[in-house]
CSV table of C-alpha atoms and ligand atoms in Angstrom, one decimal:
chain,number,residue,atom,x,y,z
A,1,UNK,CA,23.4,8.4,-22.3
A,2,UNK,CA,20.6,10.1,-24.0
A,3,UNK,CA,17.0,8.9,-24.2
A,4,UNK,CA,15.4,7.2,-27.1
A,5,UNK,CA,16.3,3.8,-28.5
A,6,UNK,CA,19.7,3.7,-26.8
A,7,UNK,CA,20.3,1.0,-24.2
A,8,UNK,CA,19.2,2.1,-20.7
A,9,UNK,CA,21.8,3.2,-18.2
A,10,UNK,CA,20.1,1.4,-15.4
A,11,UNK,CA,17.6,-1.5,-15.1
A,12,UNK,CA,16.1,-2.5,-11.8
A,13,UNK,CA,14.1,-5.7,-12.1
A,14,UNK,CA,12.3,-8.2,-9.9
A,15,UNK,CA,10.6,-5.5,-7.7
A,16,UNK,CA,7.2,-4.8,-6.4
A,17,UNK,CA,6.4,-1.4,-7.9
A,18,UNK,CA,4.5,1.0,-5.6
A,19,UNK,CA,4.0,3.8,-8.1
A,20,UNK,CA,3.1,6.6,-5.8
A,21,UNK,CA,-0.5,7.1,-6.9
A,22,UNK,CA,-1.9,4.8,-4.2
A,23,UNK,CA,-2.5,2.0,-6.7
A,24,UNK,CA,-1.8,-1.6,-5.5
A,25,UNK,CA,1.7,-2.8,-5.9
A,26,UNK,CA,2.5,-4.8,-9.0
A,27,UNK,CA,5.5,-6.9,-10.0
A,28,UNK,CA,7.9,-5.5,-12.5
A,29,UNK,CA,10.9,-3.3,-13.0
A,30,UNK,CA,12.1,0.1,-14.1
A,31,UNK,CA,14.5,1.1,-16.9
A,32,UNK,CA,16.3,4.4,-16.7
A,33,UNK,CA,18.1,6.4,-19.4
A,34,UNK,CA,19.8,9.6,-18.4
A,35,UNK,CA,17.5,11.3,-15.9
A,36,UNK,CA,14.3,9.6,-16.9
A,37,UNK,CA,12.3,6.5,-16.5
A,38,UNK,CA,12.0,5.0,-20.0
A,39,UNK,CA,10.1,1.9,-19.1
A,40,UNK,CA,8.2,0.7,-16.0
A,41,UNK,CA,6.4,-2.6,-15.4
A,42,UNK,CA,7.2,-5.6,-17.7
A,43,UNK,CA,10.7,-5.0,-19.1
A,44,UNK,CA,10.8,-8.1,-21.3
A,45,UNK,CA,14.3,-8.5,-23.0
A,46,UNK,CA,15.4,-5.0,-22.1
A,47,UNK,CA,18.9,-4.8,-20.5
A,48,UNK,CA,20.8,-1.9,-19.0
A,49,UNK,CA,24.4,-0.9,-18.7
A,50,UNK,CA,23.9,-1.4,-15.0
A,51,UNK,CA,21.5,-4.2,-13.8
A,52,UNK,CA,20.1,-4.4,-10.3
A,53,UNK,CA,18.1,-7.3,-9.0
A,54,UNK,CA,15.6,-5.8,-6.5
A,55,UNK,CA,15.1,-9.2,-4.9
A,56,UNK,CA,11.4,-8.7,-4.4
A,57,UNK,CA,11.8,-5.4,-2.5
A,58,UNK,CA,9.5,-2.4,-3.0
A,59,UNK,CA,10.5,0.1,-5.6
A,60,UNK,CA,8.8,3.5,-5.1
A,61,UNK,CA,9.2,7.1,-6.3
A,62,UNK,CA,11.8,9.0,-4.3
A,63,UNK,CA,10.2,10.6,-1.3
A,64,UNK,CA,9.6,14.3,-1.2
A,65,UNK,CA,10.1,16.0,2.2
A,66,UNK,CA,7.3,18.5,2.2
A,67,UNK,CA,8.7,20.6,5.1
A,68,UNK,CA,12.4,21.1,5.8
A,69,UNK,CA,14.9,23.6,7.1
A,70,UNK,CA,17.6,22.3,4.8
A,71,UNK,CA,18.4,25.7,3.2
A,72,UNK,CA,21.9,25.8,4.5
A,73,UNK,CA,22.5,22.1,4.9
A,74,UNK,CA,22.1,21.8,1.1
A,75,UNK,CA,25.2,24.0,0.8
A,76,UNK,CA,27.4,22.9,3.7
A,77,UNK,CA,26.4,19.2,3.9
A,78,UNK,CA,25.5,18.5,0.3
A,79,UNK,CA,25.5,14.7,0.6
A,80,UNK,CA,22.3,15.2,2.6
A,81,UNK,CA,22.8,11.8,4.2
A,82,UNK,CA,20.1,12.3,6.9
A,83,UNK,CA,17.5,12.5,4.1
A,84,UNK,CA,19.0,10.3,1.3
A,85,UNK,CA,19.4,7.4,3.8
A,86,UNK,CA,15.6,7.4,4.3
A,87,UNK,CA,14.8,7.5,0.6
A,88,UNK,CA,14.2,11.3,0.3
A,89,UNK,CA,15.1,12.6,-3.2
A,90,UNK,CA,13.6,16.1,-3.0
A,91,UNK,CA,13.3,18.6,-0.1
A,92,UNK,CA,11.1,21.7,0.2
A,93,UNK,CA,13.2,24.4,2.1
A,94,UNK,CA,12.4,27.9,3.3
A,95,UNK,CA,9.7,27.0,5.8
A,96,UNK,CA,8.3,28.7,8.9
A,97,UNK,CA,9.1,32.2,7.7
A,98,UNK,CA,12.8,31.5,7.5
A,99,UNK,CA,15.0,31.6,4.4
A,100,UNK,CA,18.6,32.4,3.6
A,101,UNK,CA,17.5,34.9,1.0
A,102,UNK,CA,16.8,37.7,0.2
A,103,UNK,CA,18.6,39.4,3.1
A,104,UNK,CA,21.6,41.5,3.9
A,105,UNK,CA,22.4,41.6,7.6
A,106,UNK,CA,25.4,42.3,9.7
A,107,UNK,CA,24.2,41.0,13.1
A,108,UNK,CA,23.3,37.5,14.4
A,109,UNK,CA,19.7,37.0,13.2
A,110,UNK,CA,17.0,36.5,15.8
A,111,UNK,CA,15.5,33.2,16.6
A,112,UNK,CA,14.1,31.2,14.8
A,113,UNK,CA,16.3,32.3,11.9
A,114,UNK,CA,19.4,31.2,13.9
A,115,UNK,CA,18.1,27.6,13.7
A,116,UNK,CA,19.0,27.7,10.0
A,117,UNK,CA,21.9,30.1,10.1
A,118,UNK,CA,23.4,32.1,13.0
A,119,UNK,CA,26.1,33.7,10.9
A,120,UNK,CA,25.1,37.0,9.1
A,121,UNK,CA,27.5,36.1,6.3
A,122,UNK,CA,25.5,33.0,5.5
A,123,UNK,CA,22.6,35.0,4.0
A,124,UNK,CA,22.2,36.0,0.4
A,125,UNK,CA,21.0,39.5,-0.6
A,126,UNK,CA,19.6,38.0,-3.9
A,127,UNK,CA,17.5,34.9,-4.1
A,128,UNK,CA,18.9,34.0,-7.5
A,129,UNK,CA,22.4,34.0,-6.0
A,130,UNK,CA,21.3,31.4,-3.4
A,131,UNK,CA,19.9,29.1,-6.1
A,132,UNK,CA,23.0,29.7,-8.3
A,133,UNK,CA,25.1,28.6,-5.3
A,134,UNK,CA,23.2,25.3,-5.2
A,135,UNK,CA,23.7,24.9,-9.0
A,136,UNK,CA,27.4,25.5,-8.6
A,137,UNK,CA,28.0,22.9,-5.9
A,138,UNK,CA,24.9,20.7,-6.1
A,139,UNK,CA,23.5,18.6,-3.3
A,140,UNK,CA,22.5,14.9,-3.5
A,141,UNK,CA,18.8,15.8,-3.4
A,142,UNK,CA,16.6,18.1,-5.5
A,143,UNK,CA,15.4,21.2,-3.7
A,144,UNK,CA,12.6,23.8,-3.8
A,145,UNK,CA,13.1,27.0,-1.8
A,146,UNK,CA,10.6,29.4,-0.5
A,147,UNK,CA,11.0,33.0,0.7
A,148,UNK,CA,10.5,33.5,4.4
A,149,UNK,CA,8.3,36.3,5.7
A,150,UNK,CA,10.6,36.8,8.8
A,151,UNK,CA,13.6,37.1,6.4
A,152,UNK,CA,11.7,39.7,4.5
A,153,UNK,CA,10.8,41.6,7.7
A,154,UNK,CA,14.3,41.5,9.0
A,155,UNK,CA,15.5,43.1,5.7
A,156,UNK,CA,12.8,45.8,5.5
A,157,UNK,CA,12.1,46.9,9.0
A,158,UNK,CA,14.1,48.6,11.8
A,159,UNK,CA,12.3,46.7,14.5
A,160,UNK,CA,10.1,43.6,14.3
A,161,UNK,CA,7.7,44.1,17.2
A,162,UNK,CA,5.2,46.1,15.2
A,163,UNK,CA,3.1,45.9,12.1
A,164,UNK,CA,4.9,46.9,8.8
A,165,UNK,CA,4.1,50.3,7.4
A,166,UNK,CA,2.6,50.6,3.9
A,167,UNK,CA,6.0,51.4,2.5
A,168,UNK,CA,7.6,48.4,4.2
A,169,UNK,CA,4.9,46.1,2.9
A,170,UNK,CA,5.5,47.4,-0.6
A,171,UNK,CA,9.2,46.8,-0.2
A,172,UNK,CA,8.7,43.2,1.1
A,173,UNK,CA,6.3,42.5,-1.8
A,174,UNK,CA,8.8,43.8,-4.3
A,175,UNK,CA,11.6,41.6,-2.8
A,176,UNK,CA,9.2,38.6,-2.9
A,177,UNK,CA,8.4,39.2,-6.5
A,178,UNK,CA,12.1,39.6,-7.4
A,179,UNK,CA,12.7,36.3,-5.6
A,180,UNK,CA,9.9,34.5,-7.5
A,181,UNK,CA,11.3,35.9,-10.7
A,182,UNK,CA,14.6,34.3,-9.8
A,183,UNK,CA,12.9,31.0,-9.0
A,184,UNK,CA,11.7,30.9,-5.4
A,185,UNK,CA,8.7,28.6,-5.2
A,186,UNK,CA,6.6,30.6,-2.8
A,187,UNK,CA,6.3,32.4,0.5
A,188,UNK,CA,6.3,30.9,4.0
A,189,UNK,CA,5.3,32.6,7.2
A,190,UNK,CA,6.0,31.8,10.9
A,191,UNK,CA,3.4,34.0,12.6
A,192,UNK,CA,3.9,32.1,15.8
A,193,UNK,CA,7.5,33.4,16.2
A,194,UNK,CA,8.6,36.8,17.6
A,195,UNK,CA,10.0,38.2,14.3
A,196,UNK,CA,6.5,38.0,12.7
A,197,UNK,CA,4.0,37.7,15.7
A,198,UNK,CA,3.3,41.5,15.4
A,199,UNK,CA,2.4,41.2,11.8
A,200,UNK,CA,-1.4,41.6,11.3
A,201,UNK,CA,-3.2,39.3,8.9
A,202,UNK,CA,-3.5,42.2,6.4
A,203,UNK,CA,0.2,42.5,6.2
A,204,UNK,CA,0.6,38.9,5.1
A,205,UNK,CA,-2.3,39.2,2.7
A,206,UNK,CA,-0.8,42.2,1.0
A,207,UNK,CA,2.6,40.5,0.6
A,208,UNK,CA,1.0,37.1,-0.4
A,209,UNK,CA,-1.0,38.8,-3.2
A,210,UNK,CA,2.4,39.0,-5.0
A,211,UNK,CA,2.2,35.2,-5.4
A,212,UNK,CA,-0.9,34.9,-7.5
A,213,UNK,CA,0.4,36.2,-10.8
A,214,UNK,CA,3.5,34.0,-10.6
A,215,UNK,CA,1.4,30.8,-9.8
A,216,UNK,CA,3.4,30.5,-6.6
A,217,UNK,CA,2.2,29.0,-3.3
A,218,UNK,CA,2.0,29.9,0.4
A,219,UNK,CA,2.9,27.8,3.4
A,220,UNK,CA,2.5,28.7,7.1
A,221,UNK,CA,3.6,27.9,10.6
A,222,UNK,CA,0.4,29.3,12.0
A,223,UNK,CA,0.1,32.0,14.6
A,224,UNK,CA,-1.2,29.4,17.2
A,225,UNK,CA,-1.2,25.6,17.2
A,226,UNK,CA,-2.5,25.5,20.8
A,227,UNK,CA,-5.6,27.1,22.4
A,228,UNK,CA,-6.3,29.3,19.4
A,229,UNK,CA,-5.7,26.7,16.7
A,230,UNK,CA,-9.1,27.1,15.1
A,231,UNK,CA,-8.8,30.9,14.9
A,232,UNK,CA,-5.4,30.4,13.3
A,233,UNK,CA,-6.9,28.0,10.7
A,234,UNK,CA,-9.5,30.7,9.9
A,235,UNK,CA,-6.8,33.3,9.5
A,236,UNK,CA,-4.9,30.9,7.2
A,237,UNK,CA,-8.0,30.3,5.0
A,238,UNK,CA,-8.6,34.0,4.8
A,239,UNK,CA,-5.0,34.7,3.7
A,240,UNK,CA,-5.4,32.1,1.0
A,241,UNK,CA,-8.8,33.5,-0.2
A,242,UNK,CA,-7.8,37.1,-0.2
A,243,UNK,CA,-4.5,36.6,-1.8
A,244,UNK,CA,-6.0,34.0,-4.2
A,245,UNK,CA,-3.3,31.4,-3.5
A,246,UNK,CA,-3.1,27.8,-2.4
A,247,UNK,CA,-2.0,27.5,1.2
A,248,UNK,CA,-0.2,24.7,3.0
A,249,UNK,CA,-0.6,24.3,6.7
A,250,UNK,CA,2.8,23.3,8.0
A,251,UNK,CA,3.3,20.5,10.6
A,252,UNK,CA,-0.4,20.5,11.6
A,253,UNK,CA,-0.8,19.7,15.3
A,254,UNK,CA,-2.9,20.5,18.4
A,255,UNK,CA,-0.4,21.4,21.2
A,256,UNK,CA,-0.9,21.3,24.9
A,257,UNK,CA,-2.9,19.0,27.0
A,258,UNK,CA,-6.1,21.1,26.9
A,259,UNK,CA,-6.1,20.8,23.1
A,260,UNK,CA,-5.5,17.1,22.9
A,261,UNK,CA,-8.3,15.5,20.8
A,262,UNK,CA,-9.0,18.7,18.9
A,263,UNK,CA,-7.8,17.4,15.6
A,264,UNK,CA,-11.3,16.1,15.1
A,265,UNK,CA,-12.4,19.7,15.0
A,266,UNK,CA,-9.4,21.1,13.0
A,267,UNK,CA,-9.6,18.4,10.3
A,268,UNK,CA,-13.3,19.0,9.9
A,269,UNK,CA,-12.6,22.7,9.5
A,270,UNK,CA,-9.9,22.0,6.9
A,271,UNK,CA,-12.2,19.6,5.1
A,272,UNK,CA,-14.9,22.2,4.9
A,273,UNK,CA,-12.6,24.9,3.7
A,274,UNK,CA,-11.0,22.6,1.1
A,275,UNK,CA,-14.4,22.6,-0.7
A,276,UNK,CA,-14.0,26.3,-1.3
A,277,UNK,CA,-10.2,26.9,-1.8
A,278,UNK,CA,-7.0,24.9,-2.3
A,279,UNK,CA,-5.5,23.9,1.1
A,280,UNK,CA,-2.8,21.4,1.9
A,281,UNK,CA,-1.1,20.2,5.1
A,282,UNK,CA,1.9,18.3,6.3
A,283,UNK,CA,2.7,16.4,9.5
A,284,UNK,CA,5.7,14.6,11.1
A,285,UNK,CA,5.1,11.3,12.8
A,286,UNK,CA,6.0,12.1,16.4
A,287,UNK,CA,4.3,13.5,19.6
A,288,UNK,CA,7.1,15.9,20.2
A,289,UNK,CA,7.9,19.1,18.3
A,290,UNK,CA,11.2,20.9,18.1
A,291,UNK,CA,12.3,24.6,17.8
A,292,UNK,CA,13.9,27.4,19.5
A,293,UNK,CA,14.0,27.0,23.3
A,294,UNK,CA,11.8,29.7,24.8
A,295,UNK,CA,9.7,30.2,27.9
A,296,UNK,CA,6.5,30.5,25.8
A,297,UNK,CA,6.8,26.8,24.9
A,298,UNK,CA,7.0,25.5,28.4
A,299,UNK,CA,3.3,25.6,29.4
A,300,UNK,CA,2.3,23.3,26.5
A,301,UNK,CA,5.0,20.7,27.1
A,302,UNK,CA,5.0,17.7,29.5
A,303,UNK,CA,8.8,17.3,29.0
A,304,UNK,CA,11.5,19.3,27.3
A,305,UNK,CA,14.9,18.1,25.9
A,306,UNK,CA,17.6,20.6,25.0
A,307,UNK,CA,18.9,20.2,21.4
A,308,UNK,CA,21.6,22.8,21.5
A,309,UNK,CA,22.7,25.7,23.7
A,310,UNK,CA,25.3,28.3,22.8
A,311,UNK,CA,26.4,29.2,26.4
A,312,UNK,CA,26.1,25.6,27.6
A,313,UNK,CA,26.8,23.2,24.7
A,314,UNK,CA,27.1,20.3,27.2
A,315,UNK,CA,23.3,20.6,27.8
A,316,UNK,CA,22.5,19.2,24.4
A,317,UNK,CA,20.5,16.0,24.7
A,318,UNK,CA,19.6,16.5,28.4
A,319,UNK,CA,16.2,17.1,30.0
A,320,UNK,CA,15.4,20.7,30.9
A,321,UNK,CA,13.9,19.5,34.2
A,322,UNK,CA,17.2,17.8,35.3
A,323,UNK,CA,19.3,20.8,34.2
A,324,UNK,CA,17.0,23.2,36.2
A,325,UNK,CA,17.3,20.9,39.3
A,326,UNK,CA,21.1,20.9,39.0
A,327,UNK,CA,21.2,24.6,38.6
A,328,UNK,CA,18.8,25.0,41.5
A,329,UNK,CA,16.5,27.2,39.5
A,330,UNK,CA,13.0,27.0,37.9
A,331,UNK,CA,12.7,25.6,34.4
A,332,UNK,CA,11.9,29.1,33.1
A,333,UNK,CA,15.1,30.4,34.7
A,334,UNK,CA,17.1,27.5,33.2
A,335,UNK,CA,15.8,28.5,29.8
A,336,UNK,CA,17.2,32.0,30.3
A,337,UNK,CA,20.6,30.5,31.2
A,338,UNK,CA,20.7,28.2,28.2
A,339,UNK,CA,19.6,30.7,25.5
A,340,UNK,CA,20.2,31.0,22.6
A,341,UNK,CA,19.2,27.4,22.5
A,342,UNK,CA,16.9,24.8,20.9
A,343,UNK,CA,14.5,22.3,22.5
A,344,UNK,CA,12.3,19.3,21.9
A,345,UNK,CA,8.8,19.7,23.4
A,346,UNK,CA,6.6,16.7,24.1
A,347,UNK,CA,3.2,18.4,23.6
A,348,UNK,CA,1.0,16.4,21.2
A,349,UNK,CA,-1.4,13.5,21.7
A,350,UNK,CA,-0.7,10.2,19.9
A,351,UNK,CA,-4.4,10.0,18.8
A,352,UNK,CA,-4.2,13.4,17.2
A,353,UNK,CA,-0.9,12.5,15.4
A,354,UNK,CA,-2.5,9.4,14.0
A,355,UNK,CA,-5.7,11.1,13.0
A,356,UNK,CA,-3.7,13.9,11.2
A,357,UNK,CA,-1.3,11.5,9.5
A,358,UNK,CA,-4.2,9.3,8.3
A,359,UNK,CA,-6.2,12.3,6.9
A,360,UNK,CA,-6.1,11.6,3.1
A,361,UNK,CA,-4.8,15.1,2.2
A,362,UNK,CA,-1.9,15.1,4.7
A,363,UNK,CA,1.6,15.0,3.3
A,364,UNK,CA,4.7,13.8,5.2
A,365,UNK,CA,7.2,16.5,6.1
A,366,UNK,CA,10.1,16.0,8.5
A,367,UNK,CA,10.6,19.5,9.9
A,368,UNK,CA,14.1,18.2,10.8
A,369,UNK,CA,16.7,20.7,12.1
A,370,UNK,CA,19.9,19.7,10.5
A,371,UNK,CA,22.3,22.0,12.5
A,372,UNK,CA,21.1,21.0,16.0
A,373,UNK,CA,23.8,19.3,18.1
A,374,UNK,CA,21.2,16.8,19.4
A,375,UNK,CA,18.4,17.0,16.9
A,376,UNK,CA,14.9,15.7,17.1
A,377,UNK,CA,15.0,12.2,15.6
A,378,UNK,CA,12.5,13.3,12.9
A,379,UNK,CA,15.6,14.5,10.9
A,380,UNK,CA,16.9,11.0,10.3
A,381,UNK,CA,13.7,9.0,10.9
A,382,UNK,CA,10.5,10.5,9.6
A,383,UNK,CA,9.9,8.6,6.3
A,384,UNK,CA,11.1,5.2,7.6
A,385,UNK,CA,8.9,5.7,10.7
A,386,UNK,CA,5.8,6.3,8.6
A,387,UNK,CA,6.5,3.3,6.5
A,388,UNK,CA,7.7,0.9,9.2
A,389,UNK,CA,6.0,2.0,12.4
A,390,UNK,CA,2.7,3.6,11.3
A,391,UNK,CA,1.9,1.7,8.1
A,392,UNK,CA,3.3,-1.8,8.8
A,393,UNK,CA,3.4,-2.1,12.6
A,394,UNK,CA,0.4,0.0,13.6
A,395,UNK,CA,-1.6,-0.5,10.4
A,396,UNK,CA,-2.7,3.1,10.3
A,397,UNK,CA,-2.8,2.9,6.5
A,398,UNK,CA,-1.5,0.7,3.6
A,399,UNK,CA,2.0,0.9,2.4
A,400,UNK,CA,0.7,2.2,-0.9
A,401,UNK,CA,-1.1,5.0,0.9
A,402,UNK,CA,2.0,5.8,3.0
A,403,UNK,CA,4.0,6.1,-0.2
A,404,UNK,CA,1.4,8.3,-1.8
A,405,UNK,CA,1.6,10.7,1.1
A,406,UNK,CA,5.3,11.2,0.5
A,407,UNK,CA,5.3,11.2,-3.3
A,408,UNK,CA,2.5,12.0,-5.7
A,409,UNK,CA,0.4,13.9,-3.2
A,410,UNK,CA,3.3,16.2,-2.3
A,411,UNK,CA,4.4,16.6,-5.9
A,412,UNK,CA,0.8,17.7,-6.8
A,413,UNK,CA,0.7,20.2,-3.9
A,414,UNK,CA,4.0,21.8,-4.9
A,415,UNK,CA,3.6,21.5,-8.7
A,416,UNK,CA,6.5,19.1,-9.1
A,417,UNK,CA,5.5,17.8,-12.5
A,418,UNK,CA,7.1,14.5,-13.6
A,419,UNK,CA,8.1,13.6,-10.0
A,420,UNK,CA,6.5,11.6,-7.2
A,421,UNK,CA,5.3,8.9,-9.5
A,422,UNK,CA,6.8,5.9,-11.3
A,423,UNK,CA,5.8,5.9,-15.0
A,424,UNK,CA,7.5,6.2,-18.4
A,425,UNK,CA,8.8,9.7,-18.9
A,426,UNK,CA,8.9,10.7,-15.3
A,427,UNK,CA,12.2,11.8,-13.6
A,428,UNK,CA,14.2,8.8,-12.3
A,429,UNK,CA,13.9,9.6,-8.6
A,430,UNK,CA,13.6,6.2,-7.0
A,431,UNK,CA,13.9,4.4,-3.7
A,432,UNK,CA,14.1,0.6,-3.2
A,433,UNK,CA,13.4,-0.7,0.3
A,434,UNK,CA,12.5,-3.8,2.2
A,435,UNK,CA,8.9,-3.5,3.4
A,436,UNK,CA,9.4,-6.0,6.2
A,437,UNK,CA,12.6,-4.4,7.4
A,438,UNK,CA,12.2,-0.7,7.0
A,439,UNK,CA,12.1,1.2,10.2
A,440,UNK,CA,13.5,4.4,11.8
A,441,UNK,CA,16.5,3.8,14.0
A,442,UNK,CA,16.9,7.4,15.2
A,443,UNK,CA,15.6,7.9,18.8
A,444,UNK,CA,15.3,10.9,21.2
A,445,UNK,CA,18.4,9.5,23.0
A,446,UNK,CA,20.4,8.6,19.8
A,447,UNK,CA,19.0,10.8,17.1
A,448,UNK,CA,21.6,10.7,14.3
A,449,UNK,CA,21.2,7.2,13.1
A,450,UNK,CA,20.3,6.2,9.6
A,451,UNK,CA,17.0,4.3,8.9
A,452,UNK,CA,17.1,0.6,8.4
A,453,UNK,CA,16.0,-1.2,5.2
A,454,UNK,CA,16.7,1.3,2.4
A,455,UNK,CA,18.6,-0.6,-0.2
A,456,UNK,CA,19.0,1.9,-3.1
A,457,UNK,CA,18.2,5.6,-3.8
A,458,UNK,CA,18.4,7.2,-7.2
A,459,UNK,CA,18.1,10.9,-7.9
A,460,UNK,CA,17.7,12.1,-11.5
A,461,UNK,CA,18.9,8.7,-12.7
A,462,UNK,CA,22.0,8.5,-10.6
A,463,UNK,CA,22.6,6.2,-7.6
A,464,UNK,CA,23.2,8.2,-4.4
A,465,UNK,CA,22.7,5.5,-1.8
A,466,UNK,CA,23.4,1.8,-2.0
A,467,UNK,CA,23.6,-1.0,0.6
A,468,UNK,CA,23.7,1.3,3.6
A,469,UNK,CA,26.2,3.8,2.2
A,470,UNK,CA,26.3,7.1,0.3
A,471,UNK,CA,27.9,6.8,-3.2
A,472,UNK,CA,29.1,10.4,-3.0
A,473,UNK,CA,27.1,11.4,-6.1
A,474,UNK,CA,25.3,14.7,-5.9
A,475,UNK,CA,22.9,14.8,-8.9
A,476,UNK,CA,20.3,17.0,-7.2
A,477,UNK,CA,18.9,20.1,-8.8
A,478,UNK,CA,17.7,23.5,-7.5
A,479,UNK,CA,14.3,23.5,-9.0
A,480,UNK,CA,12.9,26.9,-10.0
A,481,UNK,CA,9.3,28.1,-9.8
A,482,UNK,CA,9.5,28.2,-13.6
A,483,UNK,CA,10.1,24.5,-13.6
A,484,UNK,CA,6.9,23.8,-11.6
A,485,UNK,CA,3.3,23.4,-12.7
A,486,UNK,CA,1.0,26.2,-11.9
A,487,UNK,CA,-1.7,25.5,-9.3
A,488,UNK,CA,-5.2,25.0,-10.6
A,489,UNK,CA,-7.0,28.3,-10.3
A,490,UNK,CA,-7.2,29.5,-6.7
A,491,UNK,CA,-10.2,31.4,-5.4
A,492,UNK,CA,-10.1,35.1,-6.2
Q,1,ZN,ZN1,7.4,25.6,11.9
Q,2,CU,CU1,9.4,24.2,10.4
């Protein structure tokens, strides 16, 4: 059905509307025609082809997952149940320097690229072809996709343990610009990881300069989130200033016992820098991280769980300390026997996690790893955990503020015009949930469990989740840079 005076396709009434802006909830309903909200609030006599009584539950804009590694999941598991079941309607992919395009490779890619895709045939030489593949067989959620710096390096360099030459930097920038032309939303880096650790700041700046003219953004898994976290923040700010682009600090944290409590310092630095240049950040609501299993991570972690292992698949879900004891070797040696593998690392402080989550400019991002055999529970639990555990049970912030951090704030950071808010004319991305019931059910022991309390999820006007089950609908869109709003002028 088209918009205008025609009868709405869908009317949801008798809800508490939490509109995403942080404003207090108000009673009312929403009418949807085609992919848009045509009325919000008092609906009067308006009726729809489909009528849903919200029963006094909360109706919010669909959640935007600010940080994902869903690049391949969107193609191979397009129902996206792990996200839709929590109320997520849009995901931002291509993070931490890792993307499926643009790259031609004939060998298994190095970690951490293999977290997203270990098969060389799964990569796309052309970014537009990747987005076209999403169009051809669409997922249930909308998606934005960034270009990964490690992906660019792998395609342009014969070895990754050195700085790129001038010619290689020019080649990477040209590929980035072609990808932006095709619709990539920005550039991500993972300077912490081996494929990019040898890249000097200047290399990133020269490549990132390509973003400015396109109005694209930069996100970063910083070089160091541990002892040198403040130096890494300074590096990140410098890249943003010199490339004149907005930067997003991915999954902000202070890792390792010696750095617990330092979020007081890091947030003060971010706050000060924000006065001079556009900076955003995201966070997941757990004290454990998850990535490639490597010896480098052991010193910061009080405990490690194995999430997958190629030579020893039976290790998935088990503690590294136990496995090492059984093998009669040190934990470092056990890592060697398990690799290639992934792990969950308990390495943050609860007080830091709360302080970062509560910081007004922090968005919610899951950083879930959808291909892990025994994934970190953040994949299935992040959004419900923020709403249920941190907002309702702990009282870290109001429900309205929690919703803002996963909707309008994120939409503004990524330029998602017409999303992340409930108002007339906006896209009909919606989630209906019970504020007393909502909670994450995924745990470190049983991580693949849908959240409790999400009654209805709508993407672009079509119902994808209802009463605990996926409808099978896949109305998601691959959003192009050209569909986004340009950032307010960055420093130059
Ligand atoms: Zn990362
Ligand atoms: Cu990540």
